Every structure is written in structure tokens, then in C-alpha cells.
PDB file of C-alpha atoms in Angstrom:
ATOM      1  CA  MET A  17      17.051 -10.398  23.344  1.00 37.00           C
ATOM      2  CA  ILE A  18      13.429 -11.234  22.499  1.00 41.00           C
ATOM      3  CA  ALA A  19      10.764  -9.286  24.327  1.00 43.00           C
ATOM      4  CA  GLU A  20       8.516 -12.241  25.249  1.00 50.00           C
ATOM      5  CA  ALA A  21       7.416 -15.715  24.222  1.00 68.00           C
ATOM      6  CA  GLY A  22       4.343 -16.353  22.103  1.00 85.00           C
ATOM      7  CA  PRO A  23       3.396 -16.099  18.437  1.00 92.00           C
ATOM      8  CA  THR A  24       5.582 -13.986  16.204  1.00 91.00           C
ATOM      9  CA  ALA A  25       2.694 -12.736  14.075  1.00 94.00           C
ATOM     10  CA  ARG A  26      -0.968 -13.097  13.183  1.00 95.00           C
ATOM     11  CA  VAL A  27      -2.564 -13.427   9.760  1.00 96.00           C
ATOM     12  CA  SER A  28      -6.082 -12.194   9.036  1.00 93.00           C
ATOM     13  CA  GLY A  29      -8.117 -12.617   5.860  1.00 93.00           C
ATOM     14  CA  LEU A  30      -7.080 -16.174   4.890  1.00 96.00           C
ATOM     15  CA  MET A  31      -8.670 -19.580   5.538  1.00 96.00           C
ATOM     16  CA  PRO A  32      -6.625 -22.037   7.629  1.00 95.00           C
ATOM     17  CA  PRO A  33      -6.811 -25.828   7.070  1.00 94.00           C
ATOM     18  CA  GLY A  34     -10.384 -27.117   7.465  1.00 91.00           C
ATOM     19  CA  ALA A  35     -11.973 -23.662   7.617  1.00 93.00           C
ATOM     20  CA  ILE A  36     -14.614 -22.421   5.152  1.00 91.00           C
ATOM     21  CA  ALA A  37     -14.213 -18.725   5.996  1.00 92.00           C
ATOM     22  CA  PRO A  38     -11.259 -16.479   6.867  1.00 93.00           C
ATOM     23  CA  GLU A  39      -9.991 -16.767  10.424  1.00 94.00           C
ATOM     24  CA  VAL A  40      -7.180 -15.203  12.448  1.00 95.00           C
ATOM     25  CA  VAL A  41      -4.152 -17.539  12.497  1.00 96.00           C
ATOM     26  CA  ASP A  42      -1.175 -17.277  14.865  1.00 96.00           C
ATOM     27  CA  LEU A  43       2.254 -17.730  13.284  1.00 95.00           C
ATOM     28  CA  HIS A  44       5.060 -19.156  15.419  1.00 93.00           C
ATOM     29  CA  ALA A  45       8.818 -19.053  14.905  1.00 89.00           C
ATOM     30  CA  GLY A  46      10.116 -21.815  12.652  1.00 90.00           C
ATOM     31  CA  GLN A  47       6.859 -22.358  10.772  1.00 93.00           C
ATOM     32  CA  VAL A  48       6.574 -22.212   6.980  1.00 94.00           C
ATOM     33  CA  TRP A  49       3.111 -21.501   5.568  1.00 95.00           C
ATOM     34  CA  SER A  50       1.953 -21.505   1.944  1.00 95.00           C
ATOM     35  CA  VAL A  51      -0.700 -19.107   0.646  1.00 95.00           C
ATOM     36  CA  GLY A  52      -2.822 -19.682  -2.440  1.00 93.00           C
ATOM     37  CA  ARG A  53      -5.798 -21.426  -3.992  1.00 93.00           C
ATOM     38  CA  ARG A  54      -7.293 -24.353  -2.090  1.00 94.00           C
ATOM     39  CA  ASP A  55      -7.171 -27.460  -4.302  1.00 92.00           C
ATOM     40  CA  GLU A  56      -8.515 -30.365  -2.260  1.00 91.00           C
ATOM     41  CA  GLY A  57      -7.130 -33.057  -4.589  1.00 91.00           C
ATOM     42  CA  TYR A  58      -3.662 -31.552  -4.697  1.00 91.00           C
ATOM     43  CA  LEU A  59      -3.548 -30.992  -0.929  1.00 93.00           C
ATOM     44  CA  ALA A  60      -4.920 -34.454  -0.110  1.00 93.00           C
ATOM     45  CA  ALA A  61      -1.861 -35.997  -1.772  1.00 93.00           C
ATOM     46  CA  ARG A  62       0.425 -33.709   0.242  1.00 92.00           C
ATOM     47  CA  PRO A  63      -0.708 -33.834   3.903  1.00 93.00           C
ATOM     48  CA  HIS A  64       2.278 -31.836   5.182  1.00 91.00           C
ATOM     49  CA  LEU A  65       1.421 -28.967   2.805  1.00 93.00           C
ATOM     50  CA  ALA A  66      -2.280 -29.240   3.648  1.00 94.00           C
ATOM     51  CA  ALA A  67      -1.550 -28.746   7.352  1.00 95.00           C
ATOM     52  CA  THR A  68       0.260 -25.462   6.702  1.00 95.00           C
ATOM     53  CA  HIS A  69      -1.834 -24.042   3.853  1.00 96.00           C
ATOM     54  CA  LEU A  70      -3.704 -20.735   4.068  1.00 97.00           C
ATOM     55  CA  ALA A  71      -6.363 -20.423   1.383  1.00 96.00           C
ATOM     56  CA  VAL A  72      -7.230 -17.217  -0.439  1.00 94.00           C
ATOM     57  CA  PRO A  73     -11.025 -16.686  -0.418  1.00 92.00           C
ATOM     58  CA  HIS A  74     -12.760 -16.999  -3.807  1.00 90.00           C
ATOM     59  CA  ALA A  75      -9.492 -17.922  -5.539  1.00 90.00           C
ATOM     60  CA  LEU A  76      -9.699 -18.571  -9.286  1.00 86.00           C
ATOM     61  CA  PRO A  77      -7.740 -21.210 -11.232  1.00 84.00           C
ATOM     62  CA  ASP A  78      -5.133 -18.630 -12.266  1.00 81.00           C
ATOM     63  CA  LEU A  79      -3.897 -18.522  -8.658  1.00 87.00           C
ATOM     64  CA  SER A  80      -1.314 -21.143  -7.687  1.00 90.00           C
ATOM     65  CA  VAL A  81      -1.897 -23.351  -4.649  1.00 93.00           C
ATOM     66  CA  ARG A  82       1.537 -22.214  -3.484  1.00 92.00           C
ATOM     67  CA  GLN A  83       1.391 -18.617  -4.683  1.00 92.00           C
ATOM     68  CA  LEU A  84       3.255 -17.195  -1.669  1.00 94.00           C
ATOM     69  CA  GLU A  85       5.372 -18.616   1.130  1.00 93.00           C
ATOM     70  CA  LEU A  86       5.477 -17.199   4.671  1.00 95.00           C
ATOM     71  CA  ARG A  87       8.617 -18.062   6.657  1.00 92.00           C
ATOM     72  CA  VAL A  88       8.242 -17.150  10.317  1.00 92.00           C
ATOM     73  CA  GLY A  89      11.198 -16.004  12.397  1.00 88.00           C
ATOM     74  CA  THR A  90      11.403 -14.910  16.008  1.00 86.00           C
ATOM     75  CA  VAL A  91      10.885 -11.204  15.275  1.00 84.00           C
ATOM     76  CA  GLY A  92       9.644 -11.077  11.691  1.00 87.00           C
ATOM     77  CA  VAL A  93       7.997 -12.812   8.733  1.00 91.00           C
ATOM     78  CA  ALA A  94       9.630 -13.248   5.314  1.00 90.00           C
ATOM     79  CA  ILE A  95       7.320 -13.450   2.298  1.00 92.00           C
ATOM     80  CA  ARG A  96       8.461 -15.093  -0.914  1.00 90.00           C
ATOM     81  CA  SER A  97       6.712 -15.697  -4.207  1.00 86.00           C
ATOM     82  CA  HIS A  98       6.750 -19.352  -5.235  1.00 76.00           C
ATOM     83  CA  ARG A  99       7.103 -18.257  -8.854  1.00 69.00           C
ATOM     84  CA  GLY A 100       9.988 -15.925  -8.139  1.00 69.00           C
ATOM     85  CA  SER A 101       8.019 -12.778  -8.974  1.00 71.00           C
ATOM     86  CA  SER A 102       7.491  -9.657  -6.902  1.00 79.00           C
ATOM     87  CA  VAL A 103       5.336  -9.322  -3.787  1.00 87.00           C
ATOM     88  CA  VAL A 104       2.781  -6.518  -3.284  1.00 86.00           C
ATOM     89  CA  VAL A 105       2.923  -5.106   0.254  1.00 88.00           C
ATOM     90  CA  ASP A 106       0.940  -2.026   1.336  1.00 84.00           C
ATOM     91  CA  GLY A 107       0.136  -1.281  -2.281  1.00 78.00           C
ATOM     92  CA  GLY A 108       3.771  -1.248  -3.432  1.00 79.00           C
ATOM     93  CA  VAL A 109       5.413  -3.868  -5.645  1.00 79.00           C
ATOM     94  CA  ARG A 110       8.608  -5.066  -3.936  1.00 81.00           C
ATOM     95  CA  PRO A 111      11.207  -7.648  -4.968  1.00 79.00           C
ATOM     96  CA  GLU A 112      11.004 -10.848  -2.951  1.00 78.00           C
ATOM     97  CA  PRO A 113      11.765 -11.818  -0.279  1.00 83.00           C
ATOM     98  CA  VAL A 114       9.952  -9.098   1.695  1.00 87.00           C
ATOM     99  CA  VAL A 115      10.681  -9.123   5.427  1.00 86.00           C
ATOM    100  CA  LEU A 116       7.916  -7.727   7.641  1.00 88.00           C
ATOM    101  CA  THR A 117       8.734  -6.443  11.113  1.00 84.00           C
ATOM    102  CA  LEU A 118       6.734  -5.026  14.032  1.00 85.00           C
ATOM    103  CA  GLY A 119       3.341  -3.667  12.943  1.00 87.00           C
ATOM    104  CA  THR A 120       0.588  -4.503  10.444  1.00 89.00           C
ATOM    105  CA  SER A 121       1.141  -4.835   6.692  1.00 89.00           C
ATOM    106  CA  TRP A 122      -1.342  -5.585   3.918  1.00 90.00           C
ATOM    107  CA  VAL A 123      -0.262  -8.189   1.377  1.00 91.00           C
ATOM    108  CA  SER A 124      -1.881  -8.851  -1.990  1.00 88.00           C
ATOM    109  CA  PRO A 125      -1.916 -12.464  -3.241  1.00 89.00           C
ATOM    110  CA  THR A 126      -0.997 -11.187  -6.729  1.00 85.00           C
ATOM    111  CA  PRO A 127      -0.121  -7.815  -8.300  1.00 77.00           C
ATOM    112  CA  SER A 128      -3.323  -7.974 -10.392  1.00 73.00           C
ATOM    113  CA  GLY A 129      -5.554  -6.424  -7.714  1.00 73.00           C
ATOM    114  CA  ARG A 130      -8.105  -9.180  -8.348  1.00 78.00           C
ATOM    115  CA  TYR A 131      -8.007 -10.585  -4.821  1.00 84.00           C
ATOM    116  CA  VAL A 132      -8.672  -9.037  -1.430  1.00 85.00           C
ATOM    117  CA  ASP A 133      -5.482  -8.263   0.512  1.00 89.00           C
ATOM    118  CA  PHE A 134      -4.738 -10.130   3.730  1.00 93.00           C
ATOM    119  CA  SER A 135      -3.009  -8.622   6.749  1.00 93.00           C
ATOM    120  CA  VAL A 136       0.099  -9.794   8.576  1.00 94.00           C
ATOM    121  CA  THR A 137       0.604  -8.296  12.043  1.00 93.00           C
ATOM    122  CA  VAL A 138       4.064  -8.900  13.521  1.00 91.00           C
ATOM    123  CA  LEU A 139       3.758  -8.899  17.307  1.00 91.00           C
ATOM    124  CA  ARG A 140       7.317  -9.344  18.534  1.00 83.00           C
ATOM    125  CA  ALA A 141      10.382  -7.170  18.350  1.00 71.00           C
ATOM    126  CA  GLU A 142      13.887  -7.157  19.707  1.00 61.00           C
ATOM    127  CA  ASP A 143      14.309  -5.511  23.100  1.00 55.00           C
ATOM    128  CA  PHE A 144      17.486  -3.470  23.426  1.00 48.00           C
ATOM    129  CA  GLY A 145      16.830  -2.500  27.022  1.00 52.00           C
ATOM    130  CA  PRO A 146      15.576   0.782  28.496  1.00 55.00           C
ATOM    131  CA  GLN A 147      17.074   3.991  27.243  1.00 48.00           C
ATOM    132  CA  ASP A 148      16.382   7.663  27.605  1.00 51.00           C
ATOM    133  CA  ALA A 149      14.489   9.150  24.705  1.00 45.00           C
ATOM    134  CA  PRO A 150      16.651  11.646  22.812  1.00 46.00           C
ATOM    135  CA  ASP A 151      15.542  15.226  22.705  1.00 50.00           C
ATOM    136  CA  ASP A 152      13.708  16.393  19.609  1.00 46.00           C
ATOM    137  CA  SER A 153      16.430  17.561  17.226  1.00 45.00           C
ATOM    138  CA  GLY A 154      14.062  19.809  15.317  1.00 48.00           C
ATOM    139  CA  THR A 155      15.488  18.564  12.009  1.00 49.00           C
ATOM    140  CA  THR A 156      12.575  16.305  11.012  1.00 55.00           C
ATOM    141  CA  LEU A 157      10.812  17.840   8.028  1.00 65.00           C
ATOM    142  CA  LEU A 158       7.044  17.419   8.080  1.00 79.00           C
ATOM    143  CA  LEU A 159       5.087  18.623   5.095  1.00 86.00           C
ATOM    144  CA  GLN A 160       1.680  20.212   5.560  1.00 89.00           C
ATOM    145  CA  VAL A 161      -0.950  20.207   2.816  1.00 91.00           C
ATOM    146  CA  ASN A 162      -4.446  21.013   4.053  1.00 89.00           C
ATOM    147  CA  LEU A 163      -7.487  19.571   2.279  1.00 91.00           C
ATOM    148  CA  GLU A 164     -10.976  20.311   3.542  1.00 89.00           C
ATOM    149  CA  PRO A 165     -12.758  17.033   4.410  1.00 83.00           C
ATOM    150  CA  ALA A 166     -15.499  16.017   1.964  1.00 80.00           C
ATOM    151  CA  SER A 167     -14.422  18.671  -0.543  1.00 87.00           C
ATOM    152  CA  LEU A 168     -13.861  17.772  -4.201  1.00 88.00           C
ATOM    153  CA  ALA A 169     -10.095  18.176  -3.805  1.00 91.00           C
ATOM    154  CA  TRP A 170     -10.192  15.886  -0.750  1.00 90.00           C
ATOM    155  CA  THR A 171     -12.083  13.192  -2.698  1.00 88.00           C
ATOM    156  CA  VAL A 172      -9.750  13.329  -5.692  1.00 91.00           C
ATOM    157  CA  GLY A 173      -6.684  13.463  -3.413  1.00 91.00           C
ATOM    158  CA  HIS A 174      -7.724  10.213  -1.707  1.00 86.00           C
ATOM    159  CA  ALA A 175      -8.293   8.439  -5.014  1.00 86.00           C
ATOM    160  CA  LEU A 176      -4.984   9.762  -6.361  1.00 89.00           C
ATOM    161  CA  ALA A 177      -3.003   8.558  -3.339  1.00 85.00           C
ATOM    162  CA  TRP A 178      -4.674   5.147  -3.167  1.00 80.00           C
ATOM    163  CA  PRO A 179      -1.608   3.132  -4.343  1.00 77.00           C
ATOM    164  CA  CYS A 180       0.365   4.669  -1.442  1.00 77.00           C
ATOM    165  CA  MET A 181      -2.128   3.440   1.152  1.00 73.00           C
ATOM    166  CA  PRO A 182      -2.232   0.174   3.150  1.00 65.00           C
ATOM    167  CA  CYS A 183      -5.864  -0.512   2.254  1.00 60.00           C
ATOM    168  CA  ARG A 184      -7.687  -3.724   1.366  1.00 54.00           C
ATOM    169  CA  ARG A 185      -9.300  -2.766  -1.930  1.00 55.00           C
ATOM    170  CA  ARG A 186      -6.952  -2.159  -4.823  1.00 56.00           C
ATOM    171  CA  PRO A 187      -7.385  -0.666  -8.285  1.00 54.00           C
ATOM    172  CA  HIS A 188      -6.538  -3.072 -11.090  1.00 54.00           C
ATOM    173  CA  ASN A 189      -4.139  -0.503 -12.510  1.00 56.00           C
ATOM    174  CA  ALA A 190      -1.914   1.054  -9.879  1.00 64.00           C
ATOM    175  CA  GLY A 191      -1.064   4.081 -12.007  1.00 73.00           C
ATOM    176  CA  TRP A 192      -1.444   7.816 -11.701  1.00 85.00           C
ATOM    177  CA  SER A 193      -2.990   8.899 -14.973  1.00 87.00           C
ATOM    178  CA  GLY A 194      -6.206  10.871 -14.966  1.00 87.00           C
ATOM    179  CA  ARG A 195      -8.122   7.859 -16.244  1.00 85.00           C
ATOM    180  CA  ASP A 196      -6.649   5.653 -13.475  1.00 85.00           C
ATOM    181  CA  VAL A 197      -7.906   8.117 -10.856  1.00 88.00           C
ATOM    182  CA  ALA A 198     -11.298   8.338 -12.581  1.00 85.00           C
ATOM    183  CA  GLY A 199     -11.510   4.545 -12.562  1.00 81.00           C
ATOM    184  CA  ARG A 200     -10.751   4.479  -8.851  1.00 81.00           C
ATOM    185  CA  LEU A 201     -13.481   7.021  -8.146  1.00 82.00           C
ATOM    186  CA  GLU A 202     -15.986   4.894 -10.051  1.00 78.00           C
ATOM    187  CA  GLN A 203     -14.828   1.709  -8.318  1.00 72.00           C
ATOM    188  CA  LEU A 204     -15.452   3.351  -4.941  1.00 73.00           C
ATOM    189  CA  GLY A 205     -18.861   4.606  -6.008  1.00 74.00           C
ATOM    190  CA  TRP A 206     -17.710   8.230  -5.897  1.00 77.00           C
ATOM    191  CA  THR A 207     -18.653  10.635  -8.676  1.00 74.00           C
ATOM    192  CA  ILE A 208     -17.387  14.159  -9.169  1.00 73.00           C
ATOM    193  CA  ALA A 209     -19.438  15.335 -12.132  1.00 64.00           C
ATOM    194  CA  ALA A 210     -22.206  13.931 -14.264  1.00 63.00           C
ATOM    195  CA  GLN A 211     -20.489  15.118 -17.427  1.00 64.00           C
ATOM    196  CA  ASN A 212     -16.949  15.944 -18.488  1.00 75.00           C
ATOM    197  CA  MET A 213     -15.510  13.954 -15.575  1.00 79.00           C
ATOM    198  CA  ILE A 214     -12.002  13.864 -17.058  1.00 80.00           C
ATOM    199  CA  THR A 215     -12.022  17.649 -17.607  1.00 86.00           C
ATOM    200  CA  VAL A 216     -13.168  18.346 -14.041  1.00 88.00           C
ATOM    201  CA  LEU A 217     -10.702  15.774 -12.710  1.00 90.00           C
ATOM    202  CA  GLY A 218      -7.858  17.342 -14.703  1.00 90.00           C
ATOM    203  CA  ARG A 219      -8.538  20.726 -13.099  1.00 92.00           C
ATOM    204  CA  GLN A 220      -8.498  19.123  -9.646  1.00 93.00           C
ATOM    205  CA  LEU A 221      -5.213  17.329 -10.331  1.00 94.00           C
ATOM    206  CA  HIS A 222      -3.645  20.622 -11.439  1.00 94.00           C
ATOM    207  CA  GLY A 223      -5.038  22.255  -8.301  1.00 95.00           C
ATOM    208  CA  LEU A 224      -3.545  19.561  -6.056  1.00 96.00           C
ATOM    209  CA  ALA A 225      -0.184  19.967  -7.807  1.00 95.00           C
ATOM    210  CA  ASP A 226      -0.396  23.699  -7.157  1.00 95.00           C
ATOM    211  CA  ARG A 227      -1.038  23.055  -3.451  1.00 94.00           C
ATOM    212  CA  VAL A 228       2.067  20.851  -3.286  1.00 94.00           C
ATOM    213  CA  THR A 229       4.146  23.420  -5.187  1.00 94.00           C
ATOM    214  CA  HIS A 230       3.236  26.091  -2.614  1.00 93.00           C
ATOM    215  CA  ALA A 231       3.247  23.753   0.392  1.00 92.00           C
ATOM    216  CA  ARG A 232       4.725  24.686   3.734  1.00 90.00           C
ATOM    217  CA  LEU A 233       6.285  22.660   6.499  1.00 88.00           C
ATOM    218  CA  THR A 234       4.463  22.274   9.795  1.00 83.00           C
ATOM    219  CA  ASP A 235       6.759  24.935  11.272  1.00 83.00           C
ATOM    220  CA  GLY A 236       5.541  27.439   8.685  1.00 86.00           C
ATOM    221  CA  ARG A 237       8.564  27.497   6.359  1.00 88.00           C
ATOM    222  CA  ARG A 238       7.918  27.272   2.620  1.00 90.00           C
ATOM    223  CA  ALA A 239       8.907  23.912   1.151  1.00 89.00           C
ATOM    224  CA  ASP A 240      10.856  25.483  -1.708  1.00 88.00           C
ATOM    225  CA  GLN A 241      13.075  27.278   0.828  1.00 87.00           C
ATOM    226  CA  VAL A 242      13.957  24.023   2.602  1.00 84.00           C
ATOM    227  CA  PHE A 243      14.206  21.257   0.004  1.00 82.00           C
ATOM    228  CA  PRO A 244      17.051  21.406  -2.564  1.00 81.00           C
ATOM    229  CA  SER A 245      14.573  20.985  -5.418  1.00 83.00           C
ATOM    230  CA  TRP A 246      10.867  21.774  -5.210  1.00 89.00           C
ATOM    231  CA  PRO A 247       8.324  20.789  -6.475  1.00 90.00           C
ATOM    232  CA  PRO A 248       9.562  17.190  -6.319  1.00 86.00           C
ATOM    233  CA  TRP A 249       8.564  16.156  -9.839  1.00 88.00           C
ATOM    234  CA  LEU A 250      11.098  18.537 -11.382  1.00 84.00           C
ATOM    235  CA  ASP A 251      14.023  16.247 -10.445  1.00 75.00           C
ATOM    236  CA  GLU A 252      13.098  13.604 -12.998  1.00 71.00           C
ATOM    237  CA  GLU A 253      12.233  15.841 -15.934  1.00 71.00           C
ATOM    238  CA  SER A 254      13.200  14.458 -19.325  1.00 76.00           C
ATOM    239  CA  ALA A 255      12.960  15.987 -22.766  1.00 77.00           C
ATOM    240  CA  ASP A 256      11.891  12.587 -24.114  1.00 82.00           C
ATOM    241  CA  GLU A 257       8.689  12.480 -22.064  1.00 83.00           C
ATOM    242  CA  THR A 258       5.294  13.045 -23.614  1.00 89.00           C
ATOM    243  CA  ARG A 259       2.813  15.413 -22.001  1.00 88.00           C
ATOM    244  CA  ASP A 260       0.860  12.478 -20.574  1.00 88.00           C
ATOM    245  CA  GLN A 261       4.028  10.915 -19.123  1.00 88.00           C
ATOM    246  CA  LYS A 262       4.921  14.203 -17.451  1.00 90.00           C
ATOM    247  CA  ALA A 263       1.411  14.439 -16.011  1.00 91.00           C
ATOM    248  CA  GLU A 264       1.579  10.878 -14.636  1.00 90.00           C
ATOM    249  CA  ARG A 265       4.967  11.561 -13.022  1.00 90.00           C
ATOM    250  CA  ARG A 266       3.636  14.778 -11.491  1.00 92.00           C
ATOM    251  CA  ASN A 267       0.532  12.983 -10.213  1.00 93.00           C
ATOM    252  CA  ARG A 268       2.685  10.283  -8.591  1.00 90.00           C
ATOM    253  CA  HIS A 269       4.739  12.872  -6.722  1.00 90.00           C
ATOM    254  CA  VAL A 270       1.598  14.757  -5.703  1.00 93.00           C
ATOM    255  CA  ALA A 271       0.131  11.496  -4.338  1.00 89.00           C
ATOM    256  CA  GLU A 272       3.291  10.797  -2.329  1.00 86.00           C
ATOM    257  CA  ALA A 273       3.356  14.369  -0.996  1.00 89.00           C
ATOM    258  CA  LEU A 274      -0.283  14.156   0.116  1.00 90.00           C
ATOM    259  CA  TRP A 275       0.454  10.849   1.846  1.00 84.00           C
ATOM    260  CA  ARG A 276       3.559  12.243   3.592  1.00 83.00           C
ATOM    261  CA  ALA A 277       1.624  15.303   4.691  1.00 86.00           C
ATOM    262  CA  ARG A 278      -1.171  13.100   6.115  1.00 85.00           C
ATOM    263  CA  ALA A 279      -3.670  14.983   4.007  1.00 88.00           C
ATOM    264  CA  VAL A 280      -5.101  11.576   3.021  1.00 85.00           C
ATOM    265  CA  PHE A 281      -5.653   8.503   5.154  1.00 77.00           C
ATOM    266  CA  PRO A 282      -6.697   4.911   4.411  1.00 69.00           C
ATOM    267  CA  GLU A 283      -9.750   4.888   6.683  1.00 66.00           C
ATOM    268  CA  ALA A 284     -11.590   7.158   4.272  1.00 63.00           C
ATOM    269  CA  ILE A 285     -11.312   4.484   1.587  1.00 62.00           C
ATOM    270  CA  ASP A 286     -11.234   1.373   3.736  1.00 56.00           C
ATOM    271  CA  GLY A 287     -14.170   2.061   6.024  1.00 44.00           C
TER     272      GLY A 287
END
């Protein structure tokens, strides 16, 4: 059964019909909204579309008027791309349709990173009735990687893990090469060295990989004694890879490990 009546979700960061600035919009079950560039001439000839159109702020001509479609259900919102391409949710590229359930997700109008993400907060969930909470089984594996706040490793770790984070500002290239991370640092206004930035950054990336290699679980056990294969980037090793490809794959796994271990958090970038 449904927990309560009311809107299914709320959208923040888009401009509803008639608005000149982003406003919070309630989404109700059965509605279908389009998201994209506001084209007054096109919308004037299609009043039904105009009444359910959410405009992306500062949209350029490369963005379609109907870039995305939001279909609202009773306990979720399905997002489709009008052009049949993928949808970027919480920094990850996912095949459409993407169904969002209870909680807040950040959606990018396009995979380019050119536009500010908007948020969709699903408010309603199914209610399966009261039940006793099960006892902690003790089998959940939580990784622990400690980074000292404001340290160089902390700064680089946040930039490295950025594509894993549900944050509003996105890098144009969601990769994990050293130059991608350096570009992110510059985009955020962070600098790590006046000269030889790539060399200094390379040492930090190796250091973060070393921390993950020797990571422990929150109960004190070493990760390599618990996981079947550790460090995680060894599983996908290929003799055909170049050195740079191996480094990018390692960096991606390090970023995911830092995110899982909560050693990085979006507020540090988003604030």
C-alpha cells in the first residue's frame, strides 16, 4: 500500500512554465514532464507541452526542448531521454529509462557536463507494514581508509572520486587519468603545487592506491584477508593494456574504494 497521499516527488533546479528562475516543482502521479531548452515559439504552438515543460537554466541551442522526459508514478519517477541516449544520474551514465525511488538524486541534462545538474527528490515509498528490525548479522563489510582533512591526499582523493559523487558541478571529462584529476582541481580553484603539478599528483595517486592496497575493514581485519582478490584493480588486468590504461583503471578503483569507505564526501566539493 502507499504510505500517504500527496506529491510523489519534487524537482529543484529547473524553471517551471512562466518562471524566469529555478523553482521547486511538485510532481504528482500520472504526470509527464519534459525537460530541456525553453523555446517560446516552439512551446507557443504546443500549449499542452508548454504547461508541462521544465526549462534548463542558460540552455544553449544544442540542447533539445524535449531533452528528457519525467514520467511520475505513485512511488517513483522514470527518466527517459527523448533521443534514446543514456541518462546521467549521480555522476554515472546509465541506460534509459532510469527509475528513481525514495531519496534525492542528481540528474544532468546531458552527459557533456556543460549544464548544472537538477535534483529529483522522491518523497513516497511503499509501506509493507511494521516489522521487527533484524539483528545485525555482522557480515556487512565496511572498508576504512582514513584521510586527514585538508591534507594533500584528502584534496586529491576528493577530486579523484568526483565522478562517484552526487554533486552539482561536473567535470567535462568524467575520467580517472592524472590529467582529468588535475583538470578537476583547477576547475575547483584548488592547486597542489606551483610547478610540476602532474608529478606531484602522480605521487599522490600512487600513495592513495597504496592506502587502498593496505586498507582494513572497520572491524580491524585487513582487506586482503577478507576479499577474494585485493587490491580490486587486479581483477581486470590485461596484457593488452598500456601503462596509462592500467593507471586509469587503478585510479577508478581507488576512487570507488575511497567513496565506499566514506573517506570522501560531496559536501567538500558542493559547498
